[in-house]
CSV table of C-alpha atoms and ligand atoms in Angstrom, one decimal:
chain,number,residue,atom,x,y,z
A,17,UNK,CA,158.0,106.5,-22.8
A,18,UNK,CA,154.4,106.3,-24.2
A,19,UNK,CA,154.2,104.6,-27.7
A,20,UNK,CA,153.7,107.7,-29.9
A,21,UNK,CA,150.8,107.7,-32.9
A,22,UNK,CA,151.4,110.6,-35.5
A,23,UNK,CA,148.6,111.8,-37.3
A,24,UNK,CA,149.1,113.7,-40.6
A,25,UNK,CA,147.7,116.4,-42.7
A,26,UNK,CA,148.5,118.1,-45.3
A,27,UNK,CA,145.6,119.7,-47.4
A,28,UNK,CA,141.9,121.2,-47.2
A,29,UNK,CA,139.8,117.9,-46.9
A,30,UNK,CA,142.4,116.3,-44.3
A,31,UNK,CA,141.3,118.6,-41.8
A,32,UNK,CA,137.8,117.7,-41.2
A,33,UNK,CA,138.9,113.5,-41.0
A,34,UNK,CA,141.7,113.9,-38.8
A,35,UNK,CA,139.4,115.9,-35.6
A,36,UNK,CA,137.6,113.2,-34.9
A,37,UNK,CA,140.3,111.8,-34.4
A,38,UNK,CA,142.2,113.9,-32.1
A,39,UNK,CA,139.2,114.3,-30.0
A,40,UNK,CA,139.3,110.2,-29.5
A,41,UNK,CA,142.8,110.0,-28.9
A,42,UNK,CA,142.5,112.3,-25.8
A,43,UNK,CA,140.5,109.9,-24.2
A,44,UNK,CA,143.5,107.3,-24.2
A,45,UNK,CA,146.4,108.3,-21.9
A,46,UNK,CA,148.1,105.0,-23.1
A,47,UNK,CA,149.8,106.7,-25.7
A,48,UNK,CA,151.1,110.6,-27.1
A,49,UNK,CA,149.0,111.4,-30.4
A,50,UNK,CA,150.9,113.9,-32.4
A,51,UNK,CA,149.5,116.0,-35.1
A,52,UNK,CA,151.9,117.2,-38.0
A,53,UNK,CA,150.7,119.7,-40.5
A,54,UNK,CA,152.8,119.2,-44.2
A,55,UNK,CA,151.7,122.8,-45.3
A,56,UNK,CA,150.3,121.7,-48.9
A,57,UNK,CA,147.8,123.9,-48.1
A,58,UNK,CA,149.3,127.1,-46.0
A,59,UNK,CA,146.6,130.2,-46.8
A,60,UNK,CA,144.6,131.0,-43.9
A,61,UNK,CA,141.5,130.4,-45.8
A,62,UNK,CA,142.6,127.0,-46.8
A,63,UNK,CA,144.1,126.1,-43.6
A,64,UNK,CA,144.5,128.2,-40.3
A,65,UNK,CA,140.5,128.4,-40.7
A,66,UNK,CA,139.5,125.0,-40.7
A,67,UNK,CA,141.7,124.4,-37.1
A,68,UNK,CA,140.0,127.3,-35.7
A,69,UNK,CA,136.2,125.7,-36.8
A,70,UNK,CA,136.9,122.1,-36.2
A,71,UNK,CA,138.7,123.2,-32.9
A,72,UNK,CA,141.8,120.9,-34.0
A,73,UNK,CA,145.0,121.7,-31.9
A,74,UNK,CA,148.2,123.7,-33.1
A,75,UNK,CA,150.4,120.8,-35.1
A,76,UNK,CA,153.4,119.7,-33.1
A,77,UNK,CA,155.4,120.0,-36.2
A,78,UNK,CA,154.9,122.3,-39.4
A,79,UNK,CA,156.5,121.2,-42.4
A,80,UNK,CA,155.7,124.3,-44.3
A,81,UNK,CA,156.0,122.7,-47.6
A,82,UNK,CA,153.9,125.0,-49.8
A,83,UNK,CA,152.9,124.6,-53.5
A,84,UNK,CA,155.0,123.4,-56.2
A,85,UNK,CA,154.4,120.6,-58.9
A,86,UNK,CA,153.6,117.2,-57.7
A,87,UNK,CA,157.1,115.5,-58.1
A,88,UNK,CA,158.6,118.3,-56.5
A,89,UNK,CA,155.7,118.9,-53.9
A,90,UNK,CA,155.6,115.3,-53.0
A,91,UNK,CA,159.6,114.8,-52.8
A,92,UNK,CA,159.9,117.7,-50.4
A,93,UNK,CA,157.6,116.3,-47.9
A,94,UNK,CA,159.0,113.3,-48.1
A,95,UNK,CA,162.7,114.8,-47.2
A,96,UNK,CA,161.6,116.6,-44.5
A,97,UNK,CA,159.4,114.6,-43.2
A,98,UNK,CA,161.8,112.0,-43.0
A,99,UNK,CA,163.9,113.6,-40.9
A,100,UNK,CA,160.9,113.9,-38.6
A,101,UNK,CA,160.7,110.4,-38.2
A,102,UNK,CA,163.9,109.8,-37.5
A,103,UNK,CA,163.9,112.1,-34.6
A,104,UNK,CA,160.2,111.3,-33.4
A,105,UNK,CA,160.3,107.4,-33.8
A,106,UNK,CA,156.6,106.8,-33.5
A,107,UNK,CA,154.9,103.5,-33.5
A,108,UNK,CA,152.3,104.2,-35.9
A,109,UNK,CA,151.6,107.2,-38.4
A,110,UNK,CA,148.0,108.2,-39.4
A,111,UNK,CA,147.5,109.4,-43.2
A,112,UNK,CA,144.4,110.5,-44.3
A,113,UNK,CA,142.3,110.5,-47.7
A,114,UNK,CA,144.1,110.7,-51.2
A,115,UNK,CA,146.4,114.0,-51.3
A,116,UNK,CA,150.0,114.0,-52.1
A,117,UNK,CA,151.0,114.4,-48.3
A,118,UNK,CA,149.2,111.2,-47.6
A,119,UNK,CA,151.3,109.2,-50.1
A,120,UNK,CA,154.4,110.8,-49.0
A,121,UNK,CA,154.4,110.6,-45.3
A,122,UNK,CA,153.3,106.5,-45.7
A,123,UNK,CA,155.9,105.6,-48.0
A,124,UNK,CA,158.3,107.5,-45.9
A,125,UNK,CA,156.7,105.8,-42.8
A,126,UNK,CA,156.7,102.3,-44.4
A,127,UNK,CA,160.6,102.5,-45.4
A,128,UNK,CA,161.4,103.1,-41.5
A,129,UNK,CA,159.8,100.5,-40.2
A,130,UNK,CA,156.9,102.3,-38.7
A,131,UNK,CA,153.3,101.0,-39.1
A,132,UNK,CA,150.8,103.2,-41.6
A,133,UNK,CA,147.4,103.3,-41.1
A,134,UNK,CA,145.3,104.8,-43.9
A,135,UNK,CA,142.3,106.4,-43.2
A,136,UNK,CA,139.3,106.3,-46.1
A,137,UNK,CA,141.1,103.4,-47.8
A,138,UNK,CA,139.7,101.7,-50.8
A,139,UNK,CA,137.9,104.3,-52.8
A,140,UNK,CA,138.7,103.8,-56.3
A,141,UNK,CA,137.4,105.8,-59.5
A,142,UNK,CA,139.5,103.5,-61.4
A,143,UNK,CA,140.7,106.8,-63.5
A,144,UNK,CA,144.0,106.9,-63.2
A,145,UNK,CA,144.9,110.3,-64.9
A,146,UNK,CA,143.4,111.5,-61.1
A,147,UNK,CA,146.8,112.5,-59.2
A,148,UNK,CA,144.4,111.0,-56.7
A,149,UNK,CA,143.9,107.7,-57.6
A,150,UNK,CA,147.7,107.1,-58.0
A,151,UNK,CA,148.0,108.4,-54.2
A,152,UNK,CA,145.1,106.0,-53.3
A,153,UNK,CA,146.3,103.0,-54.8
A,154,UNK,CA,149.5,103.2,-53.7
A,155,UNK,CA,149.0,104.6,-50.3
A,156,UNK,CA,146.6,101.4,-49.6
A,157,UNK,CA,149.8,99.1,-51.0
A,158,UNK,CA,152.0,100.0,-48.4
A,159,UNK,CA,149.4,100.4,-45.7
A,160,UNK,CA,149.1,98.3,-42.7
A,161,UNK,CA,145.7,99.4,-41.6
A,162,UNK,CA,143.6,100.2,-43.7
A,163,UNK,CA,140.3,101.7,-42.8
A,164,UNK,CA,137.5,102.0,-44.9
A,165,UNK,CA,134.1,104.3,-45.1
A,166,UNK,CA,131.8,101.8,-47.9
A,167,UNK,CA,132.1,97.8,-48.5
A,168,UNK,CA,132.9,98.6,-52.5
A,169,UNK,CA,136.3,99.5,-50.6
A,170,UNK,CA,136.6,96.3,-49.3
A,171,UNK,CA,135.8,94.9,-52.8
A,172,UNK,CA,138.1,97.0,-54.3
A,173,UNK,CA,141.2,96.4,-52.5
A,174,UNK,CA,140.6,91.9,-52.0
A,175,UNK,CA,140.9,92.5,-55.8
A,176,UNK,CA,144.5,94.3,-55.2
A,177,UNK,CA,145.4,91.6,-53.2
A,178,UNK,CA,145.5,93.2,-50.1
A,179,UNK,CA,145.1,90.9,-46.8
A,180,UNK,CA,141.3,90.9,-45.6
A,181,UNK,CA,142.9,90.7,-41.8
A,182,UNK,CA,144.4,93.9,-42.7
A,183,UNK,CA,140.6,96.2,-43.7
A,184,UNK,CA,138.6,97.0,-41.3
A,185,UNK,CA,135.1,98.8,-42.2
A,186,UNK,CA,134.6,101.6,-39.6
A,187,UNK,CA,132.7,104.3,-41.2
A,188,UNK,CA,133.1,107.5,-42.4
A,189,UNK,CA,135.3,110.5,-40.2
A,190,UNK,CA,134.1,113.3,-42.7
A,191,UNK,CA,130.8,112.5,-41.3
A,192,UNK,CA,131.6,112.3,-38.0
A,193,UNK,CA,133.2,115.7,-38.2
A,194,UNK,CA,129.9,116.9,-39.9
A,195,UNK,CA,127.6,115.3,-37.7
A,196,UNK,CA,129.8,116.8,-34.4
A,197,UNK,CA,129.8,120.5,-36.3
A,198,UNK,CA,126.2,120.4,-37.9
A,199,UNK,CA,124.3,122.4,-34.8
A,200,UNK,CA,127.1,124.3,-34.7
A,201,UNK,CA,127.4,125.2,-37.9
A,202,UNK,CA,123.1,126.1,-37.7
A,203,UNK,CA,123.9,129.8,-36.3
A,204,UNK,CA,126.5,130.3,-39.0
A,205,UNK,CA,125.3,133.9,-40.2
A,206,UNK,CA,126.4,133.1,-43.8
A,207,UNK,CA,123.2,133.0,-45.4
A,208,UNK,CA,122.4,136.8,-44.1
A,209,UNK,CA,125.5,137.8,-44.8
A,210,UNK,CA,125.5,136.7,-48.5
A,211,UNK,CA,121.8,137.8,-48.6
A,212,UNK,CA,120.5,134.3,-49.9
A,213,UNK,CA,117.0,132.5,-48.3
A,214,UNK,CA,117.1,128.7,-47.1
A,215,UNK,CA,116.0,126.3,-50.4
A,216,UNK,CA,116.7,129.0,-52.5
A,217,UNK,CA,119.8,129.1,-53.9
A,218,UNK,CA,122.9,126.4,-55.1
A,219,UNK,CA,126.0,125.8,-53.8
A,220,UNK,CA,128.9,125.4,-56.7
A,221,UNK,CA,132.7,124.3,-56.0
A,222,UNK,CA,134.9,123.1,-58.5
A,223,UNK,CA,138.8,122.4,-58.0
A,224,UNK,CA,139.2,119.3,-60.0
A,225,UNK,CA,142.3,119.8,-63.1
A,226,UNK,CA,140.3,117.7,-65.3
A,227,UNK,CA,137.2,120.6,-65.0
A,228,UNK,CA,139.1,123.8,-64.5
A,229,UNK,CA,143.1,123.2,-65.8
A,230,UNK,CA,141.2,123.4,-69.8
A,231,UNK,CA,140.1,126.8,-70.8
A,232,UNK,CA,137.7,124.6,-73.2
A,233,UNK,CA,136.4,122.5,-70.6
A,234,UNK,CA,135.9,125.3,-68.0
A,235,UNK,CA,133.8,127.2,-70.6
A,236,UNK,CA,131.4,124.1,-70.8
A,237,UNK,CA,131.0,124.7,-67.2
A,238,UNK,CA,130.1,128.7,-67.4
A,239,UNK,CA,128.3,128.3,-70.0
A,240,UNK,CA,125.9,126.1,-68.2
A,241,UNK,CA,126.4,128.4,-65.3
A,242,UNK,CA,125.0,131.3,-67.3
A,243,UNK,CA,121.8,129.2,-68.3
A,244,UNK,CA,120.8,128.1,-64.2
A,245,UNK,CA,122.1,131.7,-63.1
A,246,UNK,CA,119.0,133.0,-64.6
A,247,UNK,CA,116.6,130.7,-62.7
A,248,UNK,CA,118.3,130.4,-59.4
A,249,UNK,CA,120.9,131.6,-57.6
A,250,UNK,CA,124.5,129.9,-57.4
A,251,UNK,CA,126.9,130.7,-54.8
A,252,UNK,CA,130.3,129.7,-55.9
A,253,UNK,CA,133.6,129.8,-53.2
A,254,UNK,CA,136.4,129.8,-55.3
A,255,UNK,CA,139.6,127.4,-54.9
A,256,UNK,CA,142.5,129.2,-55.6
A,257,UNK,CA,143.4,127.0,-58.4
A,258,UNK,CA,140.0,127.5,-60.4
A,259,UNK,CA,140.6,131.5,-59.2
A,260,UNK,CA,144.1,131.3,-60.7
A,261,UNK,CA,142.6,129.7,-64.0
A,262,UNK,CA,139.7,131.9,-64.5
A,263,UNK,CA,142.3,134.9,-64.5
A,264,UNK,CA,144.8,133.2,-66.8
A,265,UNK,CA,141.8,132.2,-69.1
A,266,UNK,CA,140.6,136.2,-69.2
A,267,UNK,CA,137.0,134.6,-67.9
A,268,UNK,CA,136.2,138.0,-65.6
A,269,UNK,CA,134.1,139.6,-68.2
A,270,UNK,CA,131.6,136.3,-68.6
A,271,UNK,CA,131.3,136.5,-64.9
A,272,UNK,CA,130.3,140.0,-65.1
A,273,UNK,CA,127.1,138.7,-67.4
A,274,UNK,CA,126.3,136.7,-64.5
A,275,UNK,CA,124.1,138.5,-61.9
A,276,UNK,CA,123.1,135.5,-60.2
A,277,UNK,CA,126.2,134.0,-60.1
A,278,UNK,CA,128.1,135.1,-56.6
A,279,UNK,CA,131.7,134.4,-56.5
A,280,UNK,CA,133.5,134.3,-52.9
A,281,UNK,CA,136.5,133.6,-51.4
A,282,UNK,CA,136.4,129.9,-49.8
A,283,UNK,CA,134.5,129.6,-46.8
A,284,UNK,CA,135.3,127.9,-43.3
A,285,UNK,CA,134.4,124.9,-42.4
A,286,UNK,CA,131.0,126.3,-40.0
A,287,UNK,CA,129.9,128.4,-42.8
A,288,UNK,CA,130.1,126.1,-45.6
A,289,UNK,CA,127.8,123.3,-43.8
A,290,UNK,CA,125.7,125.9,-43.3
A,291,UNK,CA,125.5,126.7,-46.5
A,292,UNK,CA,125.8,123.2,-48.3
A,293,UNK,CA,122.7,122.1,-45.7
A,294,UNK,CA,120.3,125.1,-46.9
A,295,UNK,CA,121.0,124.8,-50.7
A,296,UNK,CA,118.2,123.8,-53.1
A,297,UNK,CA,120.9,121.7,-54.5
A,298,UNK,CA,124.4,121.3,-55.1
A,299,UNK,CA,127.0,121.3,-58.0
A,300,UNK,CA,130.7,120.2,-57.3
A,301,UNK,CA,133.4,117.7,-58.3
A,302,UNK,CA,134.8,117.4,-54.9
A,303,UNK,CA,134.9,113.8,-53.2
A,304,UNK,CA,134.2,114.9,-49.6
A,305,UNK,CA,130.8,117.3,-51.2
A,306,UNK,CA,129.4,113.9,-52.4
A,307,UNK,CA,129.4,112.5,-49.4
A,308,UNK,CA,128.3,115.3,-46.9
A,309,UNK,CA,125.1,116.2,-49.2
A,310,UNK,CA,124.6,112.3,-49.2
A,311,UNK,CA,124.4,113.1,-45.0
A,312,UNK,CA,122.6,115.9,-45.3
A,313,UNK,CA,119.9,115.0,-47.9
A,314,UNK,CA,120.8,117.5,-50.1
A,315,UNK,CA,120.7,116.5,-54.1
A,316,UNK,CA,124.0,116.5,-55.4
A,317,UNK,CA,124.8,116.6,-58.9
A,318,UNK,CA,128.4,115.7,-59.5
A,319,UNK,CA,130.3,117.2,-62.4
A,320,UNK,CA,133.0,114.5,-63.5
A,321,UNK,CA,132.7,111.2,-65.6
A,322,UNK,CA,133.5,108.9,-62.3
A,323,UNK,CA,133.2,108.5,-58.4
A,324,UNK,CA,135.5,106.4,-55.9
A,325,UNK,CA,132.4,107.0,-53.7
A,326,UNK,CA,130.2,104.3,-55.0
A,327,UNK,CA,127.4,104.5,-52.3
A,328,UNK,CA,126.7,108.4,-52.8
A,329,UNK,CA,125.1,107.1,-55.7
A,330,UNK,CA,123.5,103.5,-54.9
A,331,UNK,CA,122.5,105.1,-51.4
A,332,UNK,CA,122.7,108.6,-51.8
A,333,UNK,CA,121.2,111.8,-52.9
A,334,UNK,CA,124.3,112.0,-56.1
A,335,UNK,CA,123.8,111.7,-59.3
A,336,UNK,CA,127.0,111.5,-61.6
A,337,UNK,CA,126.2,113.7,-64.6
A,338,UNK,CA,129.8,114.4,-66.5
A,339,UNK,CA,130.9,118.2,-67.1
A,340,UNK,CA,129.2,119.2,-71.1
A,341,UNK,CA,127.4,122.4,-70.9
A,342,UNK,CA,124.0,120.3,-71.8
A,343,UNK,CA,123.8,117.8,-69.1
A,344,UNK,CA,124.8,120.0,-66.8
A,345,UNK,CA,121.5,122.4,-67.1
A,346,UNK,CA,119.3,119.9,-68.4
A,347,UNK,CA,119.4,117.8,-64.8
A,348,UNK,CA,119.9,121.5,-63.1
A,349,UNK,CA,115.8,121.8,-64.3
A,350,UNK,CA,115.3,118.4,-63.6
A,351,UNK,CA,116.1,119.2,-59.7
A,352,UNK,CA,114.1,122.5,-60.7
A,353,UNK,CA,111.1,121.2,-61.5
A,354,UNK,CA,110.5,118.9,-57.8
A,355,UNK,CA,112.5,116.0,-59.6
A,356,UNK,CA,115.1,115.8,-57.2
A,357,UNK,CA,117.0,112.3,-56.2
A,358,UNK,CA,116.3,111.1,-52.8
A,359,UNK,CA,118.9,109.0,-50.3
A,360,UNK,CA,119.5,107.5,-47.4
A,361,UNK,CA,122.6,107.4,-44.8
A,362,UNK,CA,125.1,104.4,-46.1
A,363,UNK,CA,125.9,102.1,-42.9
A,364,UNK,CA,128.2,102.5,-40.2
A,365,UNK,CA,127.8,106.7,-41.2
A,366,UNK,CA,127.0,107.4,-37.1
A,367,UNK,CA,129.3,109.6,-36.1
A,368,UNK,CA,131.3,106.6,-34.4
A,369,UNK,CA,134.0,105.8,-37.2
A,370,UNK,CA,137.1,107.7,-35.2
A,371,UNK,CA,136.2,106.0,-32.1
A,372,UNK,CA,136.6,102.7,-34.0
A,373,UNK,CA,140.0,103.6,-35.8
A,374,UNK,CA,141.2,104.3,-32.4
A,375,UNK,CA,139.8,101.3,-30.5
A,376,UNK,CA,141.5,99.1,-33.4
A,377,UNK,CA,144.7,100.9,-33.5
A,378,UNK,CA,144.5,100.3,-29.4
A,379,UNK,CA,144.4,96.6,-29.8
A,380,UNK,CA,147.1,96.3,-31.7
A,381,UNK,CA,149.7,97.6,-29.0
B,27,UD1,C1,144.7,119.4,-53.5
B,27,UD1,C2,144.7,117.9,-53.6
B,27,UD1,C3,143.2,117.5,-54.0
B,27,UD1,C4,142.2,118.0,-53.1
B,27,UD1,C5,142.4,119.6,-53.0
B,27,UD1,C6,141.4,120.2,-52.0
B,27,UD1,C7,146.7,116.7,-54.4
B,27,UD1,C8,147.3,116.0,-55.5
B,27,UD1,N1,145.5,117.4,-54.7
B,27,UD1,O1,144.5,120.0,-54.8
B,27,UD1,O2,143.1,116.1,-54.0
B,27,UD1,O3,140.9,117.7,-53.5
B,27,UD1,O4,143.7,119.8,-52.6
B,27,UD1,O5,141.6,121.6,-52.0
B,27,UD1,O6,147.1,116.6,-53.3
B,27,UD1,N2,147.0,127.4,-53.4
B,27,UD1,C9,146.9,128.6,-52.6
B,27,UD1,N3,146.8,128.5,-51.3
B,27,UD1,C10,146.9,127.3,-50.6
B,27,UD1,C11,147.0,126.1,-51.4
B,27,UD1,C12,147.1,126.2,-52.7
B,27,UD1,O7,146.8,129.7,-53.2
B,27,UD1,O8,146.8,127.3,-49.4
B,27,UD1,C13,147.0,127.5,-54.9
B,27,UD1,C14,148.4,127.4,-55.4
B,27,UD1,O9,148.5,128.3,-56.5
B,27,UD1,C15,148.5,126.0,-55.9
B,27,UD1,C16,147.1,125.7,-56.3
B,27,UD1,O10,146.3,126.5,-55.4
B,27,UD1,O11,149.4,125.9,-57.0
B,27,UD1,C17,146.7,124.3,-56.2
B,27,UD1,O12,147.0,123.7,-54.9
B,27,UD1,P1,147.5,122.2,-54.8
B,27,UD1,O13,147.7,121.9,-53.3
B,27,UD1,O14,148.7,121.9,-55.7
B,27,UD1,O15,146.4,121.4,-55.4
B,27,UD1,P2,144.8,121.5,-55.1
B,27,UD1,O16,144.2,121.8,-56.4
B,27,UD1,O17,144.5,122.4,-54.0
């Protein structure tokens, strides 16, 4: 029997940083890479979607876990997917990025014996009312490979107390997926179809509780909205949980005074590069967005208070900027008026950071 490495996923942004991946593995025939799919995310916008674009295989295994709270969400993947591992008994299991599937499949893993290796270890916004922080920090804990995509990770977890021998600095799989997809992603007829021009418009997303679980804090946002709206377009796929909010909050009618402010359902993952790479500039509070427009030279202004992803801004084309209605159109003009940030691609962002993972994980048989 082959040893057996079984990669994980779970939500939107694992998808993208576990293809490159897959793709190395079938160059090994040493060992059986497994993919198993939690079902955090289940909607075929949020999921079936992203396979179909990134060209990931069906998962072995479906958990089918769904939505619920987070103690409830997590403790059910972590029931059933122990008596995956039980059954399965592979050597190593592959988490990725900060959801709650990742911490729940390693400490799962960990408890049975079987090796964890974390992929995009280290990041840290040191803001620990982030469900995500709490899944990074102790996801990297119990990890015993942990693989990171900028040296503040390295930093970060020496200071944790984590075993240097145990961190290897690999680069970034996002970008590997991005820079795999980009030409790809260049016929992508989303621009006609949403009848914007290249350089013309900006891309908005916006998930994060902290920016769309407060009806208070979510109006700071529109209401800066409503300012830009008037000077430029903004294209704005919805997440399902800022959809449910705006609803619950009785926000429809503002959006109706918005003209230039498009609304659509999420996009795949072909469509949305093509979209992120053509936009004058960018608004979000996602982790991955900083990143990509980092890659793709794109300015990104980044509507939270912190980053884990350091370099974006020492490197970068991202600009922190919190989430007050002021800030948020006064450095809108600033990008406006030709006063955009400029960046440069951190190291080791090549497209080559799955083939190290799996070169590493090789050795270690
Ligand atoms: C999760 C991750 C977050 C990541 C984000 C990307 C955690 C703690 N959070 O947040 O780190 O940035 O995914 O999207 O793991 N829903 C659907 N269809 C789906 C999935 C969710 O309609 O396929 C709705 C449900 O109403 C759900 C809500 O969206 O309650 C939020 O989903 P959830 O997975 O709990 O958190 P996200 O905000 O997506």
């Amino acid at each position: 029997m082959k040893p057996k490495i079984m990669n994980v996923v779970g939500a939107r942004p694992n998808f993208m940083k576990i293809a490159p991946l897959m793709e190395e593995f079938k160059k090994y025939s040493e060992f059986e890479a497994t993919l198993l799919h939690t079902g955090q995310h289940y909607d075929e916008i949020m999921s079936k979607l992203f396979f179909d674009d990134l060209g990931l295989p069906q998962p072995d295994i479906y958990l089918g876990v769904g939505s619920a709270n987070h103690g409830a969400q997590t403790g059910q993947i972590m029931i059933d997917f122990e008596s995956v591992l039980l059954k399965e008994r592979p050597e190593i299991v592959v988490v990725v990025g900060d959801v709650n599937s990742t911490i729940a499949c390693a400490l799962v893993a960990v408890k049975q014996g079987v090796k964890v290796a974390h992929v995009e270890a280290g990041l840290r916004s040191f803001d620990r009312t982030m469900p995500e922080e709490i899944n990074r920090l102790l996801t990297d804990q119990i990890s015993d490979f942990l693989f990171i995509t900028e040296k503040s990770g390295e930093e970060n977890l020496l200071k944790e107390g984590i075993d240097k021998k145990k961190i290897h600095f690999v680069g970034n799989v996002m970008i590997d997926s991005l820079l795999n997809h980009l030409k790809k992603a260049q016929s992508s007829k989303i621009l006609d179809d949403l009848d914007l021009k290249s350089g013309n418009y900006i891309t908005l997303t916006l998930h994060r509780p902290s920016n769309v679980d407060s009806k208070q804090q979510f109006l700071q946002i529109l209401n800066a909205l409503s300012e830009i709206q008037k000077e430029i377009p903004i294209v704005f796929p919805i997440h399902p949980r800022s959809k449910n909010r705006l609803n619950q909050f009785g926000f429809e009618d503002k959006l109706k005074e918005m003209p230039g402010l498009l609304v659509t359902e999420p996009l795949g993952y072909l469509d949305f590069l093509k979209l992120l790479a053509e936009s004058k500039f960018v608004l979000t509070d996602s982790g991955g967005i900083q990143e990509e427009t980092t890659v793709l030279g794109v300015p990104c202004l980044t509507l939270r208070n912190n980053t884990e992803r350091p370099v974006t801004i020492t490197q970068g084309t991202n600009l922190i900027i919190g989430n007050k209605t002021e800030a948020i159109v006064e450095e809108s003009k600033k990008i406006l008026n030709g006063n955009a940030k400029k960046g440069r691609r951190p190291d080791l962002w090549d497209g080559k950071a799955g083939k190290r993972i799996v070169e590493v994980l090789l050795r270690s048989f």
